[in-house]
Each structure stands twice: as C-alpha cells, then as structure tokens.
C-alpha cells in the first residue's frame, strides 16, 4: 500500500488579486477536496468576520506566547499586524493524506518552502499591473494613501513571484478556480512525488519476471 502524505499548498497573491474569492469558490466547487488552514492574527476583526472562521483573532500577548510555544509553522508581519499558521492542523491533515491550503503572504510562503521543500507554491495575479491598480482603486473604500501603501507592498511581492512554482492569472474567476484545481491534481501525479509507487511497480515486475524464468 502506498501511503501518500497530503500536499501543503501555499496560495499567495497581490492584495486585490482575488485570492480569497478563488479560495471560497475552490472549496465550494470541489467539496471535501481541500482543507483550508485557519491562521492566527493580531489584526482587528473586520465586519462580517467571525473568530475561528476567517482567523483566530489574538491579542499581541497571546500571539507572542504562541510563538514561544512553537505553535506556528510560520509567521510574519504584514501591514503592521502579525499572522501565523498553526502547526498542528497542517501536520495532522497532511499526515492523513489530505491536501491543506495556506492562504498566506510571501514571507510566510518562503518559510514554508524551507520547512517543506515539497510544498506547492501558487501565486495569484491579475493579468497586468494596470489591472491590479484598477482593482485596488475600484474597491472604492480606500484612501489614496492606503492604495499607494498597497501598491508598494505589491512591488515587494512582485520581486518574489519567481520563487513560486505556478502563476494563477485571475482574469475570469471560474478559469482561475479550475486552474488551481488542475495544478494541484497534476502535482499529485508528478513522478518525483511518486518515487515509492514507481519503486514498488518496478520491484513487483522484477518478481513476476523471476517467477516466469
Ligand atoms: P488580511 O488582513 O487582508 O486578511 O490578510 C493580509 C495578508 O496576510 C494576506 O496576504 C494574507 O494572505 C496574509 N496572511 C493571512 N494569514 C497568514 C498567515 O498565517 N501567515 C502569513 N505569513 N500570512 C498570512
């Protein structure tokens, strides 16, 4: 029996690239296929969010204690707030053969790559920088200052895009969702992820041949 571990899939992307929407649709289009890791954060809860659903909302003290206890797989600061991936959920589910998706920013993604060289890193981007700017502005709720702050974060992120395994261009939502699913499923079939199965088949065939002689 070939007991395969689940994949650790990291999904990052520019603010305004639509990664949250892609995630939501991925989960509803392919029910049960993926498990979403819920991060801890020190940022204040937004309207419509619920503790334990979007994030585990923590005080600075609680977050620091979790760091000391080694509870995080990775953690990083984004826009003045701390975010971290609880280690236990990811370890438990991947050990059970389930694919876990981490929707995290670039610094955290690179930490995950160091810990799990086999992690699959996907980066979501709009088709062009002009489109990204348009989407950031189109939200309409943000001041010019916030928009330019977001754009400078995006500049830094764009420098790390080539560290990712795949780009997901989010032009049409359904296409992007299908694309993410296809990439993850293809990765399961990658020969380098199936060394054990390849070896088993090879050994068994040799046995069969010996029996024939
Ligand atoms: P937001 O505050 O808008 O929900 O998230 C801000 C950024 O933090 C997003 O890029 C999001 O992907 C990232 N983020 C969310 N959770 C984590 C986490 O656990 N670790 C890291 N490194 N980034 C995270």
Coordinates of N, CA, C and O and ligand atoms in Angstrom, one line a residue, residues 13 19 39-40 43 46 55 74-76 78 83-85 103-105 108, ligand 1:
X13 N -0.7 36.0 -3.2 CA -1.0 36.9 -4.3 C -1.2 38.3 -3.9 O -1.3 38.6 -2.7
X19 N -7.5 36.4 -4.4 CA -7.2 35.0 -3.9 C -8.2 34.5 -2.9 O -8.5 33.3 -2.9
X39 N -5.5 30.8 10.0 CA -4.4 31.4 10.7 C -4.8 32.1 11.9 O -6.0 32.4 12.1
X40 N -3.8 32.5 12.7 CA -4.0 33.3 13.9 C -3.5 34.7 13.5 O -2.6 34.8 12.7
X43 N -4.5 41.2 13.9 CA -5.2 42.4 13.3 C -6.7 42.4 13.8 O -7.3 41.3 14.1
X46 N -12.7 42.3 11.2 CA -13.5 43.2 10.3 C -14.9 42.8 10.4 O -15.3 41.7 10.7
X55 N -10.2 33.8 10.8 CA -8.9 33.8 11.6 C -9.3 33.4 13.0 O -10.4 33.5 13.5
X74 N 4.8 28.9 10.5 CA 5.5 30.1 10.0 C 4.7 31.3 10.6 O 3.5 31.1 10.9
X75 N 5.3 32.4 10.7 CA 4.6 33.7 11.0 C 5.3 34.8 10.4 O 6.5 34.8 10.1
X76 N 4.5 35.9 10.2 CA 5.1 37.1 9.5 C 4.3 38.3 9.9 O 3.2 38.2 10.4
X78 N 2.5 41.7 8.4 CA 2.0 42.3 7.1 C 1.2 43.5 7.5 O 0.3 43.4 8.3
X83 N 0.7 37.6 11.6 CA -0.2 36.5 11.1 C 0.7 35.2 11.2 O 1.9 35.2 10.9
X84 N 0.0 34.1 11.6 CA 0.8 32.9 11.7 C -0.1 31.6 11.4 O -1.3 31.6 11.7
X85 N 0.6 30.6 10.9 CA -0.1 29.4 10.6 C 0.1 28.4 11.7 O 1.2 28.0 12.0
X103 N -3.4 30.2 2.8 CA -3.5 31.4 2.1 C -2.7 32.5 2.9 O -3.2 33.1 3.8
X104 N -1.5 32.6 2.5 CA -0.6 33.4 3.3 C 0.3 34.3 2.4 O 0.4 34.1 1.2
X105 N 0.9 35.3 3.0 CA 1.7 36.3 2.2 C 3.1 35.7 1.9 O 3.5 34.6 2.4
X108 N 5.9 34.4 4.6 CA 5.5 33.1 5.2 C 5.6 32.0 4.2 O 6.0 30.9 4.6
Ligands
LIG1 P1 -5.9 40.2 5.6 O1 -5.6 41.0 6.9 O2 -6.2 41.1 4.5 O3 -6.9 39.1 5.9 O4 -4.5 39.5 5.2 C1 -3.4 40.2 5.0 C2 -2.3 39.3 4.4 O5 -1.9 38.3 5.3 C3 -2.8 38.5 3.2 O6 -1.8 38.5 2.2 C4 -2.9 37.1 3.7 O7 -2.7 36.1 2.7 C5 -1.8 37.0 4.8 N1 -1.9 36.0 5.8 C6 -3.1 35.5 6.3 N2 -2.8 34.5 7.2 C7 -1.4 34.4 7.2 C8 -0.5 33.6 7.9 O8 -0.9 32.7 8.7 N3 0.8 33.7 7.7 C9 1.3 34.6 6.8 N4 2.6 34.7 6.6 N5 0.4 35.5 6.1 C10 -0.9 35.3 6.3

